[in-house]
Amino acid sequence: MKYYKLNNEVYAFESDGSQDDYIKEGMILMTEEDVDRHVYPEKYMTPSELYNAYLTTLRPLSRRQFKLALLENNLLDTIETKINQIEDAKQKAIIQIEYQEATEFVRTSEGVKYMCNLLGLSEEQVNRMWEAAQQY
């Protein structure tokens, strides 16, 4: 195969020239490295980029899934206690609304991050809990 790029879109054509009529003006022949970067982008990502890509795989949790995850990890009562202990009245109200009214919880949302910090959970612990909760 030979690969061409036009306007950030990749086009693949047979190497034998049988599809050369489809190669348009302005298409740029991709190098082997360009093709490798396109097919295996993770090989070229920084650890931070890889982690962010991983986070996008963690689907939002329903309210039920989120609370079951907390229950499974003996944190259901703890989160409610910790939220009630927030001293800043506005922040407390925000997190209470986030916790009590949300119909879904997004792993990267500020509210979820805040609640996980209240619980003293590491990123790794939260990710493991989130992965398990997706199965509920």
Short mmCIF file of N, CA, C and O in Angstrom, two decimals:
data_model
loop_
_atom_site.label_atom_id
_atom_site.label_comp_id
_atom_site.label_asym_id
_atom_site.label_seq_id
_atom_site.Cartn_x
_atom_site.Cartn_y
_atom_site.Cartn_z
N MET A 1 0.85 -1.18 0.00
CA MET A 1 0.00 0.00 0.00
C MET A 1 0.90 1.24 0.00
O MET A 1 1.98 1.24 0.56
N LYS A 2 0.36 2.27 -0.60
CA LYS A 2 1.01 3.58 -0.50
C LYS A 2 -0.03 4.54 0.05
O LYS A 2 -1.22 4.45 -0.28
N TYR A 3 0.42 5.40 0.92
CA TYR A 3 -0.48 6.27 1.67
C TYR A 3 -0.21 7.73 1.31
O TYR A 3 0.94 8.16 1.22
N TYR A 4 -1.31 8.45 1.14
CA TYR A 4 -1.24 9.87 0.84
C TYR A 4 -2.08 10.62 1.86
O TYR A 4 -3.04 10.08 2.41
N LYS A 5 -1.72 11.88 2.04
CA LYS A 5 -2.46 12.72 2.97
C LYS A 5 -2.95 13.96 2.22
O LYS A 5 -2.23 14.54 1.42
N LEU A 6 -4.20 14.33 2.52
CA LEU A 6 -4.77 15.56 1.96
C LEU A 6 -5.72 16.13 3.00
O LEU A 6 -6.64 15.44 3.45
N ASN A 7 -5.47 17.37 3.41
CA ASN A 7 -6.31 18.04 4.42
C ASN A 7 -6.48 17.18 5.68
O ASN A 7 -7.59 16.99 6.17
N ASN A 8 -5.39 16.63 6.17
CA ASN A 8 -5.37 15.80 7.38
C ASN A 8 -6.16 14.51 7.27
O ASN A 8 -6.46 13.89 8.27
N GLU A 9 -6.51 14.12 6.07
CA GLU A 9 -7.15 12.82 5.85
C GLU A 9 -6.15 11.93 5.12
O GLU A 9 -5.40 12.39 4.27
N VAL A 10 -6.17 10.64 5.49
CA VAL A 10 -5.23 9.69 4.90
C VAL A 10 -5.96 8.81 3.89
O VAL A 10 -7.07 8.35 4.15
N TYR A 11 -5.32 8.61 2.78
CA TYR A 11 -5.86 7.78 1.70
C TYR A 11 -4.85 6.68 1.40
O TYR A 11 -3.65 6.93 1.29
N ALA A 12 -5.33 5.44 1.24
CA ALA A 12 -4.47 4.31 0.93
C ALA A 12 -4.79 3.78 -0.46
O ALA A 12 -5.95 3.64 -0.83
N PHE A 13 -3.73 3.51 -1.21
CA PHE A 13 -3.88 3.00 -2.56
C PHE A 13 -2.97 1.79 -2.75
O PHE A 13 -1.93 1.67 -2.09
N GLU A 14 -3.37 0.90 -3.63
CA GLU A 14 -2.56 -0.28 -3.92
C GLU A 14 -1.20 0.13 -4.44
O GLU A 14 -1.06 1.10 -5.21
N SER A 15 -0.17 -0.58 -4.05
CA SER A 15 1.20 -0.28 -4.46
C SER A 15 1.45 -0.56 -5.93
O SER A 15 2.38 -0.01 -6.53
N ASP A 16 0.63 -1.41 -6.54
CA ASP A 16 0.85 -1.83 -7.93
C ASP A 16 0.48 -0.78 -8.96
O ASP A 16 0.62 -0.98 -10.16
N GLY A 17 -0.02 0.38 -8.51
CA GLY A 17 -0.38 1.46 -9.43
C GLY A 17 -1.78 1.36 -10.00
O GLY A 17 -2.20 2.24 -10.76
N SER A 18 -2.52 0.30 -9.64
CA SER A 18 -3.86 0.11 -10.21
C SER A 18 -4.86 1.17 -9.76
O SER A 18 -5.91 1.31 -10.39
N GLN A 19 -4.55 1.90 -8.72
CA GLN A 19 -5.47 2.93 -8.23
C GLN A 19 -4.90 4.34 -8.35
O GLN A 19 -5.44 5.28 -7.79
N ASP A 20 -3.83 4.47 -9.09
CA ASP A 20 -3.17 5.78 -9.20
C ASP A 20 -4.07 6.86 -9.79
O ASP A 20 -3.86 8.05 -9.54
N ASP A 21 -5.08 6.46 -10.54
CA ASP A 21 -6.00 7.45 -11.11
C ASP A 21 -6.77 8.19 -10.02
O ASP A 21 -7.32 9.27 -10.26
N TYR A 22 -6.84 7.61 -8.83
CA TYR A 22 -7.57 8.23 -7.72
C TYR A 22 -6.71 9.21 -6.92
O TYR A 22 -7.21 9.90 -6.04
N ILE A 23 -5.44 9.24 -7.20
CA ILE A 23 -4.54 10.15 -6.48
C ILE A 23 -4.75 11.55 -7.04
O ILE A 23 -4.53 11.81 -8.23
N LYS A 24 -5.22 12.44 -6.18
CA LYS A 24 -5.58 13.80 -6.60
C LYS A 24 -4.39 14.75 -6.45
O LYS A 24 -3.49 14.52 -5.64
N GLU A 25 -4.48 15.83 -7.18
CA GLU A 25 -3.48 16.89 -7.05
C GLU A 25 -3.54 17.43 -5.62
O GLU A 25 -4.62 17.62 -5.05
N GLY A 26 -2.40 17.65 -5.05
CA GLY A 26 -2.34 18.17 -3.68
C GLY A 26 -2.14 17.09 -2.64
O GLY A 26 -1.81 17.38 -1.49
N MET A 27 -2.35 15.82 -3.00
CA MET A 27 -2.11 14.73 -2.07
C MET A 27 -0.59 14.57 -1.88
O MET A 27 0.17 14.64 -2.85
N ILE A 28 -0.20 14.36 -0.64
CA ILE A 28 1.22 14.24 -0.32
C ILE A 28 1.52 12.80 0.08
O ILE A 28 0.86 12.24 0.96
N LEU A 29 2.51 12.21 -0.60
CA LEU A 29 2.93 10.85 -0.29
C LEU A 29 3.50 10.81 1.12
O LEU A 29 4.37 11.61 1.48
N MET A 30 3.01 9.89 1.92
CA MET A 30 3.46 9.78 3.31
C MET A 30 4.72 8.90 3.38
O MET A 30 4.83 7.90 2.66
N THR A 31 5.64 9.28 4.25
CA THR A 31 6.84 8.48 4.47
C THR A 31 6.48 7.27 5.34
O THR A 31 5.38 7.21 5.91
N GLU A 32 7.42 6.34 5.47
CA GLU A 32 7.19 5.18 6.34
C GLU A 32 6.90 5.63 7.77
O GLU A 32 6.02 5.09 8.44
N GLU A 33 7.63 6.64 8.23
CA GLU A 33 7.40 7.14 9.60
C GLU A 33 6.02 7.79 9.71
O GLU A 33 5.32 7.59 10.71
N ASP A 34 5.61 8.55 8.70
CA ASP A 34 4.27 9.15 8.70
C ASP A 34 3.19 8.08 8.83
O ASP A 34 2.24 8.22 9.60
N VAL A 35 3.35 7.01 8.07
CA VAL A 35 2.37 5.91 8.09
C VAL A 35 2.39 5.25 9.46
O VAL A 35 1.33 4.98 10.04
N ASP A 36 3.58 4.99 10.00
CA ASP A 36 3.69 4.37 11.31
C ASP A 36 3.04 5.24 12.38
O ASP A 36 2.32 4.75 13.25
N ARG A 37 3.25 6.54 12.32
CA ARG A 37 2.63 7.47 13.27
C ARG A 37 1.11 7.45 13.14
O ARG A 37 0.39 7.58 14.13
N HIS A 38 0.62 7.27 11.93
CA HIS A 38 -0.83 7.22 11.70
C HIS A 38 -1.43 5.92 12.22
O HIS A 38 -2.47 5.92 12.86
N VAL A 39 -0.77 4.81 11.95
CA VAL A 39 -1.30 3.50 12.32
C VAL A 39 -1.08 3.21 13.81
O VAL A 39 -1.94 2.61 14.46
N TYR A 40 0.05 3.63 14.34
CA TYR A 40 0.40 3.35 15.75
C TYR A 40 0.72 4.64 16.50
O TYR A 40 1.85 4.84 16.96
N PRO A 41 -0.24 5.54 16.64
CA PRO A 41 0.06 6.84 17.27
C PRO A 41 0.57 6.72 18.70
O PRO A 41 1.37 7.54 19.15
N GLU A 42 0.13 5.67 19.40
CA GLU A 42 0.54 5.52 20.80
C GLU A 42 2.06 5.36 20.95
O GLU A 42 2.62 5.72 21.99
N LYS A 43 2.73 4.85 19.92
CA LYS A 43 4.18 4.69 19.97
C LYS A 43 4.90 6.04 20.07
O LYS A 43 6.03 6.11 20.52
N TYR A 44 4.23 7.08 19.65
CA TYR A 44 4.85 8.40 19.58
C TYR A 44 4.32 9.37 20.63
O TYR A 44 4.67 10.54 20.62
N MET A 45 3.48 8.86 21.51
CA MET A 45 2.88 9.73 22.54
C MET A 45 3.77 9.82 23.77
O MET A 45 4.45 8.86 24.13
N THR A 46 3.70 10.96 24.42
CA THR A 46 4.38 11.13 25.70
C THR A 46 3.58 10.37 26.76
O THR A 46 2.40 10.05 26.54
N PRO A 47 4.19 10.09 27.91
CA PRO A 47 3.42 9.44 28.98
C PRO A 47 2.15 10.22 29.34
O PRO A 47 1.10 9.63 29.58
N SER A 48 2.22 11.52 29.33
CA SER A 48 1.05 12.35 29.64
C SER A 48 -0.04 12.17 28.58
O SER A 48 -1.22 12.05 28.90
N GLU A 49 0.35 12.15 27.32
CA GLU A 49 -0.61 11.95 26.24
C GLU A 49 -1.24 10.55 26.32
O GLU A 49 -2.43 10.39 26.10
N LEU A 50 -0.42 9.55 26.65
CA LEU A 50 -0.94 8.19 26.80
C LEU A 50 -1.95 8.12 27.94
O LEU A 50 -3.00 7.49 27.81
N TYR A 51 -1.65 8.79 29.05
CA TYR A 51 -2.56 8.77 30.19
C TYR A 51 -3.88 9.48 29.83
O TYR A 51 -4.96 8.98 30.15
N ASN A 52 -3.78 10.61 29.15
CA ASN A 52 -5.00 11.32 28.75
C ASN A 52 -5.82 10.48 27.78
O ASN A 52 -7.06 10.49 27.84
N ALA A 53 -5.16 9.75 26.89
CA ALA A 53 -5.88 8.86 25.97
C ALA A 53 -6.57 7.75 26.76
O ALA A 53 -7.71 7.39 26.47
N TYR A 54 -5.89 7.23 27.77
CA TYR A 54 -6.50 6.21 28.62
C TYR A 54 -7.75 6.76 29.32
O TYR A 54 -8.78 6.10 29.37
N LEU A 55 -7.65 7.97 29.86
CA LEU A 55 -8.79 8.56 30.56
C LEU A 55 -10.02 8.68 29.66
O LEU A 55 -11.15 8.54 30.14
N THR A 56 -9.80 8.90 28.38
CA THR A 56 -10.95 9.01 27.47
C THR A 56 -11.66 7.67 27.29
O THR A 56 -12.80 7.63 26.83
N THR A 57 -11.00 6.58 27.66
CA THR A 57 -11.64 5.26 27.55
C THR A 57 -12.57 4.98 28.73
O THR A 57 -13.35 4.03 28.69
N LEU A 58 -12.47 5.78 29.78
CA LEU A 58 -13.31 5.58 30.97
C LEU A 58 -14.63 6.30 30.75
O LEU A 58 -14.73 7.51 30.89
N ARG A 59 -15.63 5.52 30.40
CA ARG A 59 -16.95 6.07 30.09
C ARG A 59 -17.58 6.70 31.34
O ARG A 59 -17.29 6.29 32.46
N PRO A 60 -18.47 7.66 31.15
CA PRO A 60 -19.21 8.21 32.30
C PRO A 60 -19.97 7.10 33.02
O PRO A 60 -20.42 6.14 32.40
N LEU A 61 -20.07 7.25 34.34
CA LEU A 61 -20.82 6.30 35.15
C LEU A 61 -22.20 6.85 35.42
O LEU A 61 -22.36 8.06 35.64
N SER A 62 -23.18 5.97 35.44
CA SER A 62 -24.51 6.38 35.88
C SER A 62 -24.44 6.65 37.38
O SER A 62 -23.49 6.24 38.06
N ARG A 63 -25.43 7.31 37.88
CA ARG A 63 -25.51 7.57 39.33
C ARG A 63 -25.44 6.25 40.09
O ARG A 63 -24.73 6.11 41.08
N ARG A 64 -26.16 5.25 39.60
CA ARG A 64 -26.19 3.93 40.22
C ARG A 64 -24.79 3.32 40.26
O ARG A 64 -24.34 2.84 41.29
N GLN A 65 -24.09 3.34 39.13
CA GLN A 65 -22.75 2.78 39.07
C GLN A 65 -21.79 3.49 40.01
O GLN A 65 -20.99 2.86 40.69
N PHE A 66 -21.89 4.81 40.04
CA PHE A 66 -21.00 5.61 40.89
C PHE A 66 -21.20 5.26 42.36
O PHE A 66 -20.25 5.01 43.08
N LYS A 67 -22.46 5.20 42.76
CA LYS A 67 -22.74 4.91 44.17
C LYS A 67 -22.41 3.47 44.52
O LYS A 67 -21.93 3.18 45.63
N LEU A 68 -22.63 2.55 43.60
CA LEU A 68 -22.24 1.16 43.85
C LEU A 68 -20.72 1.03 44.00
O LEU A 68 -20.24 0.25 44.83
N ALA A 69 -19.98 1.78 43.22
CA ALA A 69 -18.52 1.76 43.33
C ALA A 69 -18.09 2.27 44.71
O ALA A 69 -17.20 1.69 45.35
N LEU A 70 -18.72 3.34 45.16
CA LEU A 70 -18.41 3.85 46.49
C LEU A 70 -18.77 2.81 47.55
O LEU A 70 -17.99 2.57 48.48
N LEU A 71 -19.92 2.20 47.42
CA LEU A 71 -20.35 1.17 48.37
C LEU A 71 -19.39 -0.01 48.37
O LEU A 71 -18.97 -0.47 49.44
N GLU A 72 -19.03 -0.47 47.21
CA GLU A 72 -18.12 -1.62 47.07
C GLU A 72 -16.77 -1.36 47.74
O GLU A 72 -16.12 -2.26 48.24
N ASN A 73 -16.38 -0.09 47.80
CA ASN A 73 -15.09 0.29 48.38
C ASN A 73 -15.24 0.90 49.77
O ASN A 73 -14.33 1.59 50.24
N ASN A 74 -16.40 0.67 50.38
CA ASN A 74 -16.69 1.17 51.73
C ASN A 74 -16.52 2.67 51.85
O ASN A 74 -16.01 3.18 52.86
N LEU A 75 -16.96 3.40 50.82
CA LEU A 75 -16.79 4.85 50.80
C LEU A 75 -18.11 5.62 50.70
O LEU A 75 -18.10 6.84 50.68
N LEU A 76 -19.22 4.90 50.66
CA LEU A 76 -20.51 5.58 50.47
C LEU A 76 -20.83 6.51 51.63
O LEU A 76 -21.15 7.68 51.42
N ASP A 77 -20.73 6.04 52.85
CA ASP A 77 -20.99 6.90 54.00
C ASP A 77 -19.90 7.96 54.14
O ASP A 77 -20.17 9.11 54.52
N THR A 78 -18.67 7.57 53.83
CA THR A 78 -17.53 8.48 53.98
C THR A 78 -17.68 9.71 53.10
O THR A 78 -17.42 10.83 53.55
N ILE A 79 -18.09 9.52 51.82
CA ILE A 79 -18.19 10.68 50.93
C ILE A 79 -19.23 11.66 51.44
O ILE A 79 -19.01 12.87 51.40
N GLU A 80 -20.34 11.16 51.93
CA GLU A 80 -21.38 12.05 52.43
C GLU A 80 -20.89 12.81 53.66
O GLU A 80 -21.14 14.02 53.79
N THR A 81 -20.16 12.14 54.54
CA THR A 81 -19.59 12.79 55.71
C THR A 81 -18.58 13.85 55.29
O THR A 81 -18.60 14.98 55.80
N LYS A 82 -17.70 13.49 54.37
CA LYS A 82 -16.66 14.43 53.91
C LYS A 82 -17.28 15.66 53.23
O LYS A 82 -16.80 16.78 53.43
N ILE A 83 -18.32 15.45 52.44
CA ILE A 83 -18.97 16.59 51.79
C ILE A 83 -19.56 17.52 52.85
O ILE A 83 -19.42 18.74 52.76
N ASN A 84 -20.18 16.96 53.86
CA ASN A 84 -20.77 17.78 54.94
C ASN A 84 -19.72 18.52 55.75
O ASN A 84 -20.05 19.50 56.43
N GLN A 85 -18.47 18.07 55.69
CA GLN A 85 -17.40 18.72 56.45
C GLN A 85 -16.68 19.82 55.67
O GLN A 85 -15.81 20.48 56.22
N ILE A 86 -17.05 20.04 54.42
CA ILE A 86 -16.42 21.11 53.64
C ILE A 86 -16.76 22.44 54.30
O ILE A 86 -17.93 22.75 54.54
N GLU A 87 -15.75 23.22 54.61
CA GLU A 87 -15.95 24.47 55.34
C GLU A 87 -16.48 25.60 54.48
O GLU A 87 -17.32 26.38 54.92
N ASP A 88 -15.99 25.72 53.27
CA ASP A 88 -16.43 26.80 52.38
C ASP A 88 -17.86 26.50 51.94
O ASP A 88 -18.13 25.49 51.27
N ALA A 89 -18.79 27.38 52.31
CA ALA A 89 -20.21 27.14 52.07
C ALA A 89 -20.55 26.98 50.59
O ALA A 89 -21.34 26.10 50.21
N LYS A 90 -19.95 27.83 49.76
CA LYS A 90 -20.24 27.75 48.33
C LYS A 90 -19.70 26.45 47.75
O LYS A 90 -20.39 25.76 46.99
N GLN A 91 -18.47 26.11 48.10
CA GLN A 91 -17.87 24.87 47.60
C GLN A 91 -18.66 23.66 48.08
O GLN A 91 -18.89 22.72 47.32
N LYS A 92 -19.08 23.71 49.31
CA LYS A 92 -19.89 22.62 49.86
C LYS A 92 -21.19 22.46 49.06
O LYS A 92 -21.57 21.34 48.69
N ALA A 93 -21.85 23.57 48.76
CA ALA A 93 -23.09 23.52 47.99
C ALA A 93 -22.85 22.98 46.58
O ALA A 93 -23.63 22.16 46.07
N ILE A 94 -21.75 23.40 45.97
CA ILE A 94 -21.41 22.91 44.63
C ILE A 94 -21.23 21.40 44.63
O ILE A 94 -21.81 20.69 43.80
N ILE A 95 -20.46 20.90 45.56
CA ILE A 95 -20.18 19.46 45.61
C ILE A 95 -21.42 18.68 46.01
O ILE A 95 -21.67 17.58 45.49
N GLN A 96 -22.25 19.23 46.90
CA GLN A 96 -23.50 18.56 47.24
C GLN A 96 -24.39 18.42 46.00
O GLN A 96 -24.98 17.37 45.77
N ILE A 97 -24.48 19.47 45.22
CA ILE A 97 -25.26 19.42 43.99
C ILE A 97 -24.66 18.40 43.02
O ILE A 97 -25.38 17.57 42.45
N GLU A 98 -23.35 18.46 42.85
CA GLU A 98 -22.67 17.50 41.97
C GLU A 98 -22.97 16.06 42.40
O GLU A 98 -23.27 15.21 41.57
N TYR A 99 -22.89 15.80 43.68
CA TYR A 99 -23.07 14.45 44.19
C TYR A 99 -24.54 14.02 44.20
O TYR A 99 -24.87 12.92 43.80
N GLN A 100 -25.41 14.89 44.65
CA GLN A 100 -26.81 14.51 44.85
C GLN A 100 -27.67 14.61 43.59
O GLN A 100 -28.67 13.90 43.47
N GLU A 101 -27.32 15.49 42.67
CA GLU A 101 -28.19 15.76 41.54
C GLU A 101 -27.69 15.20 40.21
O GLU A 101 -28.47 15.11 39.25
N ALA A 102 -26.44 14.82 40.13
CA ALA A 102 -25.90 14.33 38.86
C ALA A 102 -26.57 13.02 38.45
O ALA A 102 -26.82 12.16 39.29
N THR A 103 -26.84 12.91 37.17
CA THR A 103 -27.38 11.64 36.65
C THR A 103 -26.26 10.78 36.08
O THR A 103 -26.41 9.59 35.90
N GLU A 104 -25.11 11.42 35.78
CA GLU A 104 -23.93 10.68 35.36
C GLU A 104 -22.69 11.39 35.89
O GLU A 104 -22.71 12.59 36.17
N PHE A 105 -21.63 10.62 36.05
CA PHE A 105 -20.39 11.12 36.60
C PHE A 105 -19.28 10.89 35.58
O PHE A 105 -19.06 9.77 35.14
N VAL A 106 -18.59 11.97 35.22
CA VAL A 106 -17.52 11.92 34.23
C VAL A 106 -16.20 11.88 34.98
O VAL A 106 -15.95 12.72 35.86
N ARG A 107 -15.36 10.92 34.64
CA ARG A 107 -14.11 10.68 35.36
C ARG A 107 -13.25 11.93 35.48
O ARG A 107 -12.62 12.16 36.50
N THR A 108 -13.21 12.75 34.45
CA THR A 108 -12.32 13.91 34.44
C THR A 108 -12.99 15.20 34.89
O THR A 108 -12.37 16.26 34.82
N SER A 109 -14.23 15.13 35.36
CA SER A 109 -14.92 16.36 35.76
C SER A 109 -14.33 16.91 37.06
O SER A 109 -13.79 16.17 37.88
N GLU A 110 -14.47 18.21 37.22
CA GLU A 110 -13.93 18.86 38.43
C GLU A 110 -14.62 18.33 39.69
O GLU A 110 -13.98 18.16 40.73
N GLY A 111 -15.93 18.09 39.60
CA GLY A 111 -16.67 17.59 40.76
C GLY A 111 -16.18 16.22 41.20
O GLY A 111 -15.98 15.96 42.40
N VAL A 112 -15.96 15.34 40.25
CA VAL A 112 -15.45 13.99 40.56
C VAL A 112 -14.04 14.09 41.13
O VAL A 112 -13.71 13.43 42.13
N LYS A 113 -13.21 14.91 40.53
CA LYS A 113 -11.84 15.09 41.04
C LYS A 113 -11.87 15.58 42.49
O LYS A 113 -11.12 15.09 43.34
N TYR A 114 -12.75 16.54 42.77
CA TYR A 114 -12.86 17.09 44.11
C TYR A 114 -13.29 16.02 45.11
O TYR A 114 -12.71 15.88 46.19
N MET A 115 -14.30 15.23 44.73
CA MET A 115 -14.79 14.18 45.62
C MET A 115 -13.71 13.12 45.87
O MET A 115 -13.54 12.65 47.00
N CYS A 116 -12.97 12.78 44.86
CA CYS A 116 -11.90 11.79 45.02
C CYS A 116 -10.79 12.32 45.92
O CYS A 116 -10.22 11.58 46.72
N ASN A 117 -10.51 13.62 45.80
CA ASN A 117 -9.53 14.24 46.69
C ASN A 117 -10.03 14.23 48.13
O ASN A 117 -9.26 13.99 49.06
N LEU A 118 -11.33 14.49 48.32
CA LEU A 118 -11.90 14.43 49.67
C LEU A 118 -11.69 13.06 50.29
O LEU A 118 -11.46 12.94 51.49
N LEU A 119 -11.78 12.04 49.46
CA LEU A 119 -11.64 10.66 49.93
C LEU A 119 -10.18 10.23 50.04
O LEU A 119 -9.89 9.14 50.53
N GLY A 120 -9.27 11.07 49.57
CA GLY A 120 -7.85 10.74 49.66
C GLY A 120 -7.44 9.64 48.70
O GLY A 120 -6.48 8.91 48.96
N LEU A 121 -8.14 9.52 47.58
CA LEU A 121 -7.86 8.46 46.61
C LEU A 121 -6.80 8.90 45.61
O LEU A 121 -6.84 10.03 45.13
N SER A 122 -5.91 8.00 45.27
CA SER A 122 -4.91 8.28 44.24
C SER A 122 -5.56 8.13 42.87
O SER A 122 -6.63 7.52 42.74
N GLU A 123 -4.91 8.65 41.86
CA GLU A 123 -5.40 8.50 40.48
C GLU A 123 -5.56 7.02 40.14
O GLU A 123 -6.55 6.63 39.54
N GLU A 124 -4.59 6.22 40.53
CA GLU A 124 -4.63 4.78 40.24
C GLU A 124 -5.83 4.12 40.92
O GLU A 124 -6.52 3.30 40.31
N GLN A 125 -6.10 4.47 42.17
CA GLN A 125 -7.24 3.90 42.88
C GLN A 125 -8.56 4.28 42.20
O GLN A 125 -9.44 3.44 42.02
N VAL A 126 -8.67 5.54 41.83
CA VAL A 126 -9.89 6.01 41.17
C VAL A 126 -10.08 5.28 39.84
O VAL A 126 -11.17 4.82 39.52
N ASN A 127 -9.01 5.15 39.08
CA ASN A 127 -9.10 4.48 37.78
C ASN A 127 -9.52 3.02 37.94
O ASN A 127 -10.36 2.53 37.17
N ARG A 128 -8.96 2.32 38.91
CA ARG A 128 -9.35 0.92 39.14
C ARG A 128 -10.82 0.83 39.53
O ARG A 128 -11.55 -0.03 39.05
N MET A 129 -11.27 1.73 40.41
CA MET A 129 -12.66 1.75 40.82
C MET A 129 -13.57 2.04 39.62
O MET A 129 -14.62 1.42 39.46
N TRP A 130 -13.15 2.98 38.80
CA TRP A 130 -13.95 3.38 37.63
C TRP A 130 -14.08 2.22 36.65
O TRP A 130 -15.17 1.95 36.14
N GLU A 131 -12.97 1.54 36.39
CA GLU A 131 -13.01 0.39 35.48
C GLU A 131 -13.96 -0.67 36.01
O GLU A 131 -14.76 -1.24 35.25
N ALA A 132 -13.89 -0.95 37.31
CA ALA A 132 -14.78 -1.96 37.91
C ALA A 132 -16.24 -1.51 37.84
O ALA A 132 -17.12 -2.30 37.52
N ALA A 133 -16.48 -0.24 38.09
CA ALA A 133 -17.84 0.29 38.11
C ALA A 133 -18.49 0.23 36.73
O ALA A 133 -19.71 0.13 36.63
N GLN A 134 -17.70 0.29 35.68
CA GLN A 134 -18.25 0.22 34.34
C GLN A 134 -18.90 -1.15 34.08
O GLN A 134 -19.70 -1.28 33.16
N GLN A 135 -18.58 -2.13 34.90
CA GLN A 135 -19.14 -3.47 34.74
C GLN A 135 -20.46 -3.65 35.50
O GLN A 135 -21.12 -4.66 35.31
N TYR A 136 -20.80 -2.72 36.37
CA TYR A 136 -22.03 -2.87 37.17
C TYR A 136 -23.26 -2.65 36.30
O TYR A 136 -23.31 -1.84 35.45
#
